[in-house]
């Protein structure tokens, strides 16, 4: 049952595209890597167009879907880094239980000359922390301390044994050299955002590659089916020749030896037809594999439709194509993004070479009373403020070799990124030029092969007429028929090479996905 459910949704794709084609409308664009549902059952002969195959592969190919998941992973990581400025709520509760001897100094300085301190205390704190764009951190907290001991009871003649301390605390910590500044603070976030763009570019590369591979398989299937049709047609022609020869032998117009000659040609055509059947099955199996259809499922036979070359198959000028290709070529875009990431990391490494100098400031409005509410009122009235200001300095005496080494290493990586970027540009320029020449040459070969077929067909017709008039030889007619058959086979091969060359040109030039209405994300 499972192989049946895995049969690809060709019928759904064909049904969706057929009405649009019938009405002259543009078919809907396919979003790459989003199809996850099992396809319906398909069987029998199913005609398929190159556009349909490309869209089905783009939507369902496992490698494309795997690459799209990589984009989602990068998006989640980028969102995680984007929470850099998220406000943090914190709190604490601490309890102490103390029974200890008091020192002589404590006993002399206190009105109550108790030798032992019995104290119970509870401390509660709650506040908010906020990261600042300057890479500093600010916090606002409210703190309450409840303290009960025998000294308080002795000092108040046992009227009170508890005191409360409340405080509003504002704290600021700000790096001044190392780790200072928004650029340093947001390095990881910006690197994560660029990594997300890297994953999009790599996803586009995978979609381009899988689509181009599928289209090449399609042209191979079409070539194999055309070769099978030509061989079948040639064998039928030879069979008709054999019938004509038999009739002429019976009429005494041709010697019996001619029958053996035709039969030998017919046997050769039958052997070629068997080889063509095998080649067609192999090409179809490759297409089914690309579509994810198991051979153990119901009988399914894909029929590649006859798709001629478009009239505008000639490529655009190389200069225009190169600029467009650079704007869309995924490896070039990835190299640009890696360079941006490298420069961000280089700026961070440069900052880490500086000494550490941090400024800190604390403001504390306190209130002390025997009653908690009274202590809170005193704290909020700001009657007893406390200020603390400080600087913290730290610098390795050896010159901070670790940070220096990391900076030099990152500087070399940036140089590598620059070299890689230029190498990709040069490689793309050369590759684009070569693929343009390949396409132009392939189109010329198609035109020449078509002329050759037309001429050889005329020669074959003339030789057939000569034979039927009794002024030509059977061998000459058979030779001309075979030459026409071979010329048609060369034309089929030339068309397949031209179609593949056009796919390779669109792949390098960046128009392949637009040509077959494939999108990376919804509009």
Tab-separated table of C-alpha atoms in Angstrom, residues 151-482:
chain	number	residue	atom	x	y	z
A	151	UNK	CA	20.006	42.926	70.282
A	152	UNK	CA	16.946	44.714	68.866
A	153	UNK	CA	14.783	43.304	71.651
A	154	UNK	CA	17.318	44.322	74.329
A	155	UNK	CA	17.695	47.844	72.881
A	156	UNK	CA	13.930	48.462	72.864
A	157	UNK	CA	13.172	46.863	76.230
A	158	UNK	CA	11.494	43.990	74.403
A	159	UNK	CA	9.063	46.320	72.632
A	160	UNK	CA	10.447	45.364	69.203
A	161	UNK	CA	12.549	42.472	67.978
A	162	UNK	CA	12.367	43.058	64.191
A	163	UNK	CA	13.603	45.754	61.842
A	164	UNK	CA	12.962	46.181	58.105
A	165	UNK	CA	15.265	47.586	55.456
A	166	UNK	CA	13.878	48.506	52.023
A	167	UNK	CA	15.761	49.801	49.042
A	168	UNK	CA	15.254	50.875	45.434
A	169	UNK	CA	18.445	50.023	43.555
A	170	UNK	CA	19.417	51.270	40.085
A	171	UNK	CA	22.602	49.802	38.633
A	172	UNK	CA	24.463	50.651	35.431
A	173	UNK	CA	27.395	48.705	34.014
A	174	UNK	CA	29.020	50.066	30.851
A	175	UNK	CA	32.137	48.799	29.015
A	176	UNK	CA	34.245	51.689	27.738
A	177	UNK	CA	36.875	49.909	25.619
A	178	UNK	CA	36.640	46.145	25.169
A	179	UNK	CA	33.088	44.930	24.397
A	180	UNK	CA	31.862	48.527	24.055
A	181	UNK	CA	29.532	49.717	21.329
A	182	UNK	CA	26.522	48.493	19.438
A	183	UNK	CA	28.582	47.000	16.627
A	184	UNK	CA	30.419	44.681	19.005
A	185	UNK	CA	27.284	43.775	20.939
A	186	UNK	CA	25.275	42.880	17.827
A	187	UNK	CA	28.008	40.935	16.035
A	188	UNK	CA	26.408	37.535	16.647
A	189	UNK	CA	22.981	38.818	15.628
A	190	UNK	CA	24.244	40.277	12.369
A	191	UNK	CA	26.264	37.150	11.615
A	192	UNK	CA	23.129	35.046	12.206
A	193	UNK	CA	21.098	37.269	9.868
A	194	UNK	CA	23.748	36.879	7.176
A	195	UNK	CA	23.811	33.119	7.767
A	196	UNK	CA	20.102	33.041	7.083
A	197	UNK	CA	20.742	34.735	3.744
A	198	UNK	CA	23.510	32.202	3.088
A	199	UNK	CA	21.037	29.374	3.612
A	200	UNK	CA	18.596	31.035	1.202
A	201	UNK	CA	21.320	31.271	-1.434
A	202	UNK	CA	22.300	27.635	-0.911
A	203	UNK	CA	18.636	26.660	-1.089
A	204	UNK	CA	18.359	28.482	-4.408
A	205	UNK	CA	21.448	26.647	-5.626
A	206	UNK	CA	19.898	23.298	-4.703
A	207	UNK	CA	16.636	24.175	-6.459
A	208	UNK	CA	18.557	25.237	-9.565
A	209	UNK	CA	20.653	22.072	-9.575
A	210	UNK	CA	17.771	19.663	-9.005
A	211	UNK	CA	15.602	21.423	-11.588
A	212	UNK	CA	18.371	21.411	-14.194
A	213	UNK	CA	19.097	17.731	-13.512
A	214	UNK	CA	15.402	16.877	-13.872
A	215	UNK	CA	15.134	18.759	-17.159
A	216	UNK	CA	18.207	16.996	-18.528
A	217	UNK	CA	16.601	13.682	-17.583
A	218	UNK	CA	13.464	14.806	-19.386
A	219	UNK	CA	15.352	15.544	-22.606
A	220	UNK	CA	17.108	12.191	-22.328
A	221	UNK	CA	13.725	10.507	-21.972
A	222	UNK	CA	12.347	12.413	-24.942
A	223	UNK	CA	15.413	11.466	-27.006
A	224	UNK	CA	15.050	7.798	-26.033
A	225	UNK	CA	11.349	7.808	-26.909
A	226	UNK	CA	12.037	9.585	-30.195
A	227	UNK	CA	14.769	7.061	-31.007
A	228	UNK	CA	12.319	4.268	-30.213
A	229	UNK	CA	9.727	5.846	-32.510
A	230	UNK	CA	12.244	6.315	-35.329
A	231	UNK	CA	13.412	2.726	-35.092
A	232	UNK	CA	9.826	1.481	-35.077
A	233	UNK	CA	9.019	3.646	-38.093
A	234	UNK	CA	12.153	2.466	-39.884
A	235	UNK	CA	11.280	-1.155	-39.232
A	236	UNK	CA	7.782	-0.578	-40.607
A	237	UNK	CA	9.310	0.978	-43.717
A	238	UNK	CA	11.557	-2.033	-44.214
A	239	UNK	CA	8.571	-4.356	-43.717
A	240	UNK	CA	6.705	-2.478	-46.446
A	241	UNK	CA	9.792	-2.817	-48.626
A	242	UNK	CA	9.800	-6.552	-47.957
A	243	UNK	CA	6.166	-6.797	-49.038
A	244	UNK	CA	6.943	-4.819	-52.177
A	245	UNK	CA	9.952	-7.053	-52.916
A	246	UNK	CA	7.857	-10.206	-52.426
A	247	UNK	CA	5.298	-8.901	-54.885
A	248	UNK	CA	7.987	-8.073	-57.429
A	249	UNK	CA	9.601	-11.516	-56.992
A	250	UNK	CA	6.262	-13.217	-57.595
A	251	UNK	CA	5.824	-11.080	-60.685
A	252	UNK	CA	9.279	-12.081	-61.869
A	253	UNK	CA	10.566	-8.532	-61.892
A	254	UNK	CA	13.132	-9.019	-59.088
A	255	UNK	CA	15.466	-11.950	-58.388
A	256	UNK	CA	14.724	-14.082	-55.249
A	257	UNK	CA	18.055	-13.035	-53.707
A	258	UNK	CA	16.536	-9.633	-53.003
A	259	UNK	CA	14.329	-11.254	-50.350
A	260	UNK	CA	17.390	-12.271	-48.277
A	261	UNK	CA	18.810	-8.772	-48.508
A	262	UNK	CA	15.614	-7.206	-47.198
A	263	UNK	CA	15.245	-9.836	-44.466
A	264	UNK	CA	18.769	-9.159	-43.195
A	265	UNK	CA	17.991	-5.437	-43.022
A	266	UNK	CA	14.728	-6.217	-41.211
A	267	UNK	CA	16.521	-8.394	-38.637
A	268	UNK	CA	18.933	-5.546	-37.952
A	269	UNK	CA	16.044	-3.126	-37.463
A	270	UNK	CA	14.388	-5.506	-34.992
A	271	UNK	CA	17.610	-5.713	-32.947
A	272	UNK	CA	17.895	-1.914	-32.946
A	273	UNK	CA	14.276	-1.670	-31.793
A	274	UNK	CA	14.994	-3.948	-28.820
A	275	UNK	CA	17.965	-1.789	-27.836
A	276	UNK	CA	15.793	1.311	-28.169
A	277	UNK	CA	13.187	-0.252	-25.850
A	278	UNK	CA	15.861	-0.884	-23.229
A	279	UNK	CA	17.236	2.652	-23.514
A	280	UNK	CA	13.724	4.086	-23.151
A	281	UNK	CA	13.055	2.047	-19.996
A	282	UNK	CA	16.369	3.167	-18.479
A	283	UNK	CA	15.656	6.842	-19.207
A	284	UNK	CA	12.141	6.539	-17.782
A	285	UNK	CA	13.469	4.844	-14.629
A	286	UNK	CA	15.787	7.806	-14.009
A	287	UNK	CA	12.885	10.239	-14.284
A	288	UNK	CA	10.756	8.143	-11.919
A	289	UNK	CA	13.640	8.088	-9.437
A	290	UNK	CA	13.894	11.873	-9.575
A	291	UNK	CA	10.151	12.057	-8.916
A	292	UNK	CA	10.276	9.529	-6.068
A	293	UNK	CA	8.053	6.906	-7.710
A	294	UNK	CA	9.042	3.290	-6.879
A	295	UNK	CA	9.165	0.716	-9.657
A	296	UNK	CA	7.154	-1.679	-7.436
A	297	UNK	CA	4.064	0.516	-7.711
A	298	UNK	CA	1.299	0.296	-10.311
A	299	UNK	CA	2.215	0.299	-13.987
A	300	UNK	CA	3.076	3.872	-14.938
A	301	UNK	CA	4.504	5.011	-18.250
A	302	UNK	CA	5.599	8.623	-18.661
A	303	UNK	CA	5.249	10.102	-22.119
A	304	UNK	CA	7.538	13.039	-22.838
A	305	UNK	CA	5.710	15.368	-25.176
A	306	UNK	CA	7.330	16.731	-28.312
A	307	UNK	CA	8.633	20.120	-27.159
A	308	UNK	CA	10.300	22.152	-29.926
A	309	UNK	CA	12.921	24.758	-29.231
A	310	UNK	CA	11.358	28.198	-28.626
A	311	UNK	CA	11.863	30.785	-31.373
A	312	UNK	CA	13.784	33.026	-28.930
A	313	UNK	CA	16.287	30.361	-27.941
A	314	UNK	CA	19.235	32.534	-28.959
A	315	UNK	CA	21.085	33.760	-25.823
A	316	UNK	CA	21.368	37.406	-24.863
A	317	UNK	CA	24.687	39.325	-25.145
A	318	UNK	CA	27.390	38.122	-22.784
A	319	UNK	CA	27.881	41.429	-20.917
A	320	UNK	CA	24.204	41.674	-19.985
A	321	UNK	CA	24.067	38.007	-19.058
A	322	UNK	CA	27.157	38.263	-16.839
A	323	UNK	CA	25.744	41.116	-14.764
A	324	UNK	CA	22.442	39.305	-14.343
A	325	UNK	CA	24.237	36.095	-13.449
A	326	UNK	CA	26.377	37.810	-10.809
A	327	UNK	CA	23.255	39.272	-9.212
A	328	UNK	CA	21.623	35.831	-8.931
A	329	UNK	CA	24.425	33.243	-8.936
A	330	UNK	CA	24.156	31.521	-5.510
A	331	UNK	CA	27.885	30.696	-4.996
A	332	UNK	CA	28.797	34.328	-5.716
A	333	UNK	CA	26.121	35.568	-3.317
A	334	UNK	CA	27.281	33.111	-0.650
A	335	UNK	CA	30.850	34.359	-1.052
A	336	UNK	CA	29.672	37.965	-0.665
A	337	UNK	CA	27.795	37.085	2.515
A	338	UNK	CA	30.776	35.151	3.903
A	339	UNK	CA	32.908	38.223	3.282
A	340	UNK	CA	30.451	40.391	5.217
A	341	UNK	CA	30.470	37.880	8.072
A	342	UNK	CA	34.261	37.855	8.043
A	343	UNK	CA	34.444	41.632	8.274
A	344	UNK	CA	32.030	41.668	11.203
A	345	UNK	CA	34.132	39.079	13.016
A	346	UNK	CA	37.285	41.048	12.160
A	347	UNK	CA	35.838	44.197	13.752
A	348	UNK	CA	34.911	42.172	16.840
A	349	UNK	CA	38.397	40.634	17.046
A	350	UNK	CA	39.931	44.106	16.744
A	351	UNK	CA	37.820	45.295	19.670
A	352	UNK	CA	38.954	42.359	21.807
A	353	UNK	CA	42.569	43.551	21.543
A	354	UNK	CA	41.764	46.627	23.647
A	355	UNK	CA	42.134	46.724	27.448
A	356	UNK	CA	39.073	46.127	29.553
A	357	UNK	CA	37.766	49.318	31.145
A	358	UNK	CA	34.295	49.151	32.670
A	359	UNK	CA	32.308	51.893	34.356
A	360	UNK	CA	29.782	51.023	37.054
A	361	UNK	CA	27.290	53.181	38.919
A	362	UNK	CA	24.789	52.248	41.622
A	363	UNK	CA	22.073	54.350	43.199
A	364	UNK	CA	20.307	52.991	46.281
A	365	UNK	CA	17.426	54.745	48.049
A	366	UNK	CA	17.069	53.019	51.446
A	367	UNK	CA	14.672	53.071	54.333
A	368	UNK	CA	15.078	51.494	57.792
A	369	UNK	CA	12.187	51.058	60.265
A	370	UNK	CA	10.588	48.604	62.657
A	371	UNK	CA	7.618	48.369	60.292
A	372	UNK	CA	7.828	47.110	56.699
A	373	UNK	CA	5.414	49.718	55.334
A	374	UNK	CA	7.301	52.543	56.993
A	375	UNK	CA	10.606	51.272	55.631
A	376	UNK	CA	9.106	51.201	52.134
A	377	UNK	CA	7.851	54.785	52.480
A	378	UNK	CA	11.279	55.995	53.536
A	379	UNK	CA	12.883	54.273	50.546
A	380	UNK	CA	10.438	55.743	48.035
A	381	UNK	CA	10.817	59.258	49.486
A	382	UNK	CA	14.507	59.221	48.580
A	383	UNK	CA	15.474	60.630	51.999
A	384	UNK	CA	18.569	58.493	52.396
A	385	UNK	CA	20.211	58.056	48.972
A	386	UNK	CA	23.448	56.154	48.423
A	387	UNK	CA	25.726	56.530	45.386
A	388	UNK	CA	28.508	54.249	44.248
A	389	UNK	CA	30.704	54.998	41.217
A	390	UNK	CA	33.589	52.895	40.011
A	391	UNK	CA	35.983	51.951	37.240
A	392	UNK	CA	37.423	48.526	36.621
A	393	UNK	CA	40.590	48.196	34.505
A	394	UNK	CA	42.211	45.014	33.240
A	395	UNK	CA	45.000	44.479	30.705
A	396	UNK	CA	47.273	41.484	30.022
A	397	UNK	CA	50.911	42.391	30.647
A	398	UNK	CA	52.098	40.231	27.763
A	399	UNK	CA	50.299	42.297	25.136
A	400	UNK	CA	47.150	40.144	24.902
A	401	UNK	CA	48.626	37.547	22.581
A	402	UNK	CA	45.431	35.508	22.403
A	403	UNK	CA	43.310	38.391	21.100
A	404	UNK	CA	46.100	39.475	18.760
A	405	UNK	CA	46.402	35.999	17.278
A	406	UNK	CA	42.659	35.735	16.779
A	407	UNK	CA	42.648	39.110	15.025
A	408	UNK	CA	45.444	38.113	12.645
A	409	UNK	CA	43.735	34.799	11.886
A	410	UNK	CA	40.465	36.548	11.087
A	411	UNK	CA	42.264	39.083	8.888
A	412	UNK	CA	43.690	36.203	6.845
A	413	UNK	CA	40.209	34.667	6.557
A	414	UNK	CA	38.920	37.950	5.113
A	415	UNK	CA	41.709	37.834	2.527
A	416	UNK	CA	40.620	34.292	1.684
A	417	UNK	CA	37.039	35.511	1.229
A	418	UNK	CA	38.214	38.236	-1.156
A	419	UNK	CA	40.221	35.753	-3.212
A	420	UNK	CA	37.289	33.341	-3.300
A	421	UNK	CA	34.925	36.101	-4.433
A	422	UNK	CA	37.187	37.094	-7.309
A	423	UNK	CA	37.775	33.458	-8.272
A	424	UNK	CA	34.025	32.793	-8.428
A	425	UNK	CA	33.496	35.891	-10.552
A	426	UNK	CA	36.208	34.820	-12.997
A	427	UNK	CA	34.961	31.238	-13.083
A	428	UNK	CA	31.375	32.342	-13.695
A	429	UNK	CA	32.447	34.699	-16.473
A	430	UNK	CA	34.385	31.951	-18.246
A	431	UNK	CA	31.689	29.352	-17.660
A	432	UNK	CA	28.964	31.667	-18.908
A	433	UNK	CA	30.943	32.438	-22.052
A	434	UNK	CA	31.498	28.739	-22.704
A	435	UNK	CA	27.860	27.836	-22.149
A	436	UNK	CA	26.766	30.622	-24.456
A	437	UNK	CA	29.049	29.278	-27.167
A	438	UNK	CA	27.733	25.769	-26.529
A	439	UNK	CA	24.145	26.952	-26.962
A	440	UNK	CA	24.895	28.934	-30.128
A	441	UNK	CA	26.777	25.961	-31.573
A	442	UNK	CA	24.002	23.531	-30.610
A	443	UNK	CA	21.373	25.702	-32.298
A	444	UNK	CA	23.480	25.797	-35.468
A	445	UNK	CA	23.794	22.026	-35.374
A	446	UNK	CA	20.013	21.702	-35.103
A	447	UNK	CA	19.527	23.912	-38.157
A	448	UNK	CA	22.132	21.984	-40.131
A	449	UNK	CA	20.713	18.623	-39.044
A	450	UNK	CA	17.230	19.708	-40.145
A	451	UNK	CA	18.550	20.680	-43.574
A	452	UNK	CA	20.340	17.349	-43.802
A	453	UNK	CA	17.123	15.464	-42.996
A	454	UNK	CA	15.157	17.398	-45.616
A	455	UNK	CA	17.745	16.758	-48.317
A	456	UNK	CA	18.171	13.086	-47.503
A	457	UNK	CA	14.410	12.612	-47.445
A	458	UNK	CA	14.212	14.026	-50.966
A	459	UNK	CA	17.013	11.718	-52.116
A	460	UNK	CA	15.257	8.731	-50.529
A	461	UNK	CA	11.970	9.595	-52.234
A	462	UNK	CA	13.723	9.894	-55.584
A	463	UNK	CA	15.464	6.538	-55.126
A	464	UNK	CA	12.178	4.892	-54.116
A	465	UNK	CA	10.474	6.237	-57.224
A	466	UNK	CA	13.372	5.033	-59.387
A	467	UNK	CA	13.119	1.555	-57.882
A	468	UNK	CA	9.375	1.364	-58.434
A	469	UNK	CA	9.854	2.478	-62.030
A	470	UNK	CA	12.333	-0.337	-62.474
A	471	UNK	CA	15.349	1.896	-63.167
A	472	UNK	CA	16.828	1.829	-59.634
A	473	UNK	CA	18.352	-0.809	-57.389
A	474	UNK	CA	16.863	-2.109	-54.133
A	475	UNK	CA	20.212	-1.716	-52.389
A	476	UNK	CA	20.305	1.971	-53.281
A	477	UNK	CA	16.794	2.469	-51.900
A	478	UNK	CA	17.706	0.646	-48.679
A	479	UNK	CA	20.882	2.706	-48.324
A	480	UNK	CA	19.009	5.971	-48.833
A	481	UNK	CA	16.346	4.924	-46.299
A	482	UNK	CA	19.041	4.067	-43.775
